[in-house]
Coordinates of N, CA and C in Angstrom, one line a residue:
X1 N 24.0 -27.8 -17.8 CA 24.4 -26.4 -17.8 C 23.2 -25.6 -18.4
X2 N 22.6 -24.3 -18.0 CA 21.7 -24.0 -18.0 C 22.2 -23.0 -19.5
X3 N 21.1 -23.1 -20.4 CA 21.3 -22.3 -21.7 C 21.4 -20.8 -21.4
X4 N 22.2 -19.4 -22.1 CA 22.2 -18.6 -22.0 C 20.9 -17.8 -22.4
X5 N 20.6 -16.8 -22.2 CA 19.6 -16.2 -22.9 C 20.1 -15.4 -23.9
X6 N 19.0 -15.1 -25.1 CA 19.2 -14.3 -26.3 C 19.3 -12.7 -25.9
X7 N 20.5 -12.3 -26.7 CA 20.6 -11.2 -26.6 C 19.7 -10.1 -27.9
X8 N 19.0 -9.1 -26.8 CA 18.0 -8.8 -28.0 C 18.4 -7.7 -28.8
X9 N 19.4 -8.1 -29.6 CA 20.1 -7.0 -30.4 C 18.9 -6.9 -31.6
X10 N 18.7 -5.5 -31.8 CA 17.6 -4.9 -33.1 C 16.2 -5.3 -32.8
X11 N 16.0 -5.5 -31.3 CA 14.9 -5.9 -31.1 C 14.0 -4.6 -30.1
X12 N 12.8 -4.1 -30.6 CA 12.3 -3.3 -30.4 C 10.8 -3.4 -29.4
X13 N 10.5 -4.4 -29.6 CA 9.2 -5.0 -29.1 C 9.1 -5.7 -28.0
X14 N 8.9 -5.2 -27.0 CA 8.8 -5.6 -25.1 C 7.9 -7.0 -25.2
X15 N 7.2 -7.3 -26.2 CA 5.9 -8.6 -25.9 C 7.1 -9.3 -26.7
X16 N 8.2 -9.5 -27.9 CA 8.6 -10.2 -28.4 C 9.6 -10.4 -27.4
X17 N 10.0 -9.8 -26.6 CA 11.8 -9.9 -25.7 C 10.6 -10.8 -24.5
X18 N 9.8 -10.6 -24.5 CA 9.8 -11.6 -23.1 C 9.0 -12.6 -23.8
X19 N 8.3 -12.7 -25.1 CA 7.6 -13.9 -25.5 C 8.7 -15.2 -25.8
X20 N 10.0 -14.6 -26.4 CA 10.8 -15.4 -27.2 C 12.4 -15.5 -26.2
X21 N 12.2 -15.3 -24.8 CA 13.1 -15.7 -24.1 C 14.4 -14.5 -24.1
X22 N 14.4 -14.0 -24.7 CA 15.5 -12.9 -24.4 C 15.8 -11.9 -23.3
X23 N 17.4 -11.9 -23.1 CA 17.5 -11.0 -22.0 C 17.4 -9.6 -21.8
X24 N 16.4 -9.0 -21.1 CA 15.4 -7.9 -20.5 C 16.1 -7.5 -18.5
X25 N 16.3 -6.5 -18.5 CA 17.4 -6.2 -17.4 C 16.2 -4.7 -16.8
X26 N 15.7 -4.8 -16.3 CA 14.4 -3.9 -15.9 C 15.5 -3.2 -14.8
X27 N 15.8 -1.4 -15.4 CA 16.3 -0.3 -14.5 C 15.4 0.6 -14.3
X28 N 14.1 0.2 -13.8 CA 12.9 1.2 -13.6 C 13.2 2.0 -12.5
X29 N 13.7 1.2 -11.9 CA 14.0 2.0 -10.6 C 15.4 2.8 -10.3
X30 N 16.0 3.1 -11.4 CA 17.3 3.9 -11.7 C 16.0 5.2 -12.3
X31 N 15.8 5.5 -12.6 CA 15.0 6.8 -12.9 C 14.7 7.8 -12.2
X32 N 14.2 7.3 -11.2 CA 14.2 8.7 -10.1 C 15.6 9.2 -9.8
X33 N 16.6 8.4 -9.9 CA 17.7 8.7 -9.6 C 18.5 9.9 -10.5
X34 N 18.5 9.1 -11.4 CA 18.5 9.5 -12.8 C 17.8 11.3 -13.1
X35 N 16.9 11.0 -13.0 CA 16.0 12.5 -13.0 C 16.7 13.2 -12.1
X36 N 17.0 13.2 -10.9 CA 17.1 13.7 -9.6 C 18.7 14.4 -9.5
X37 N 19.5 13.5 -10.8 CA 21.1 13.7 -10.7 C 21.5 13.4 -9.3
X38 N 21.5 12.4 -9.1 CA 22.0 11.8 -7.7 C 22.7 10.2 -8.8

């Protein structure tokens, strides 16, 4: 069974959430949407 990943609660630093395995959920592409009110 495959281990879960760390949830990166208090964690502020993008090089630490992907150096140290934690889960990172990339909504880059909700933004224009977002901006746009759609």
């Amino acid at each position: 069974m495959k281990e879960l990943q760390k949830l990166p609660i208090g964690i502020q630093d993008f090089e630490e959430l992907r150096t140290n395995d934690y889960l990172y959920v990339d909504k880059t592409q909700h933004i224009e949407r977002l901006l746009r009110g759609k």
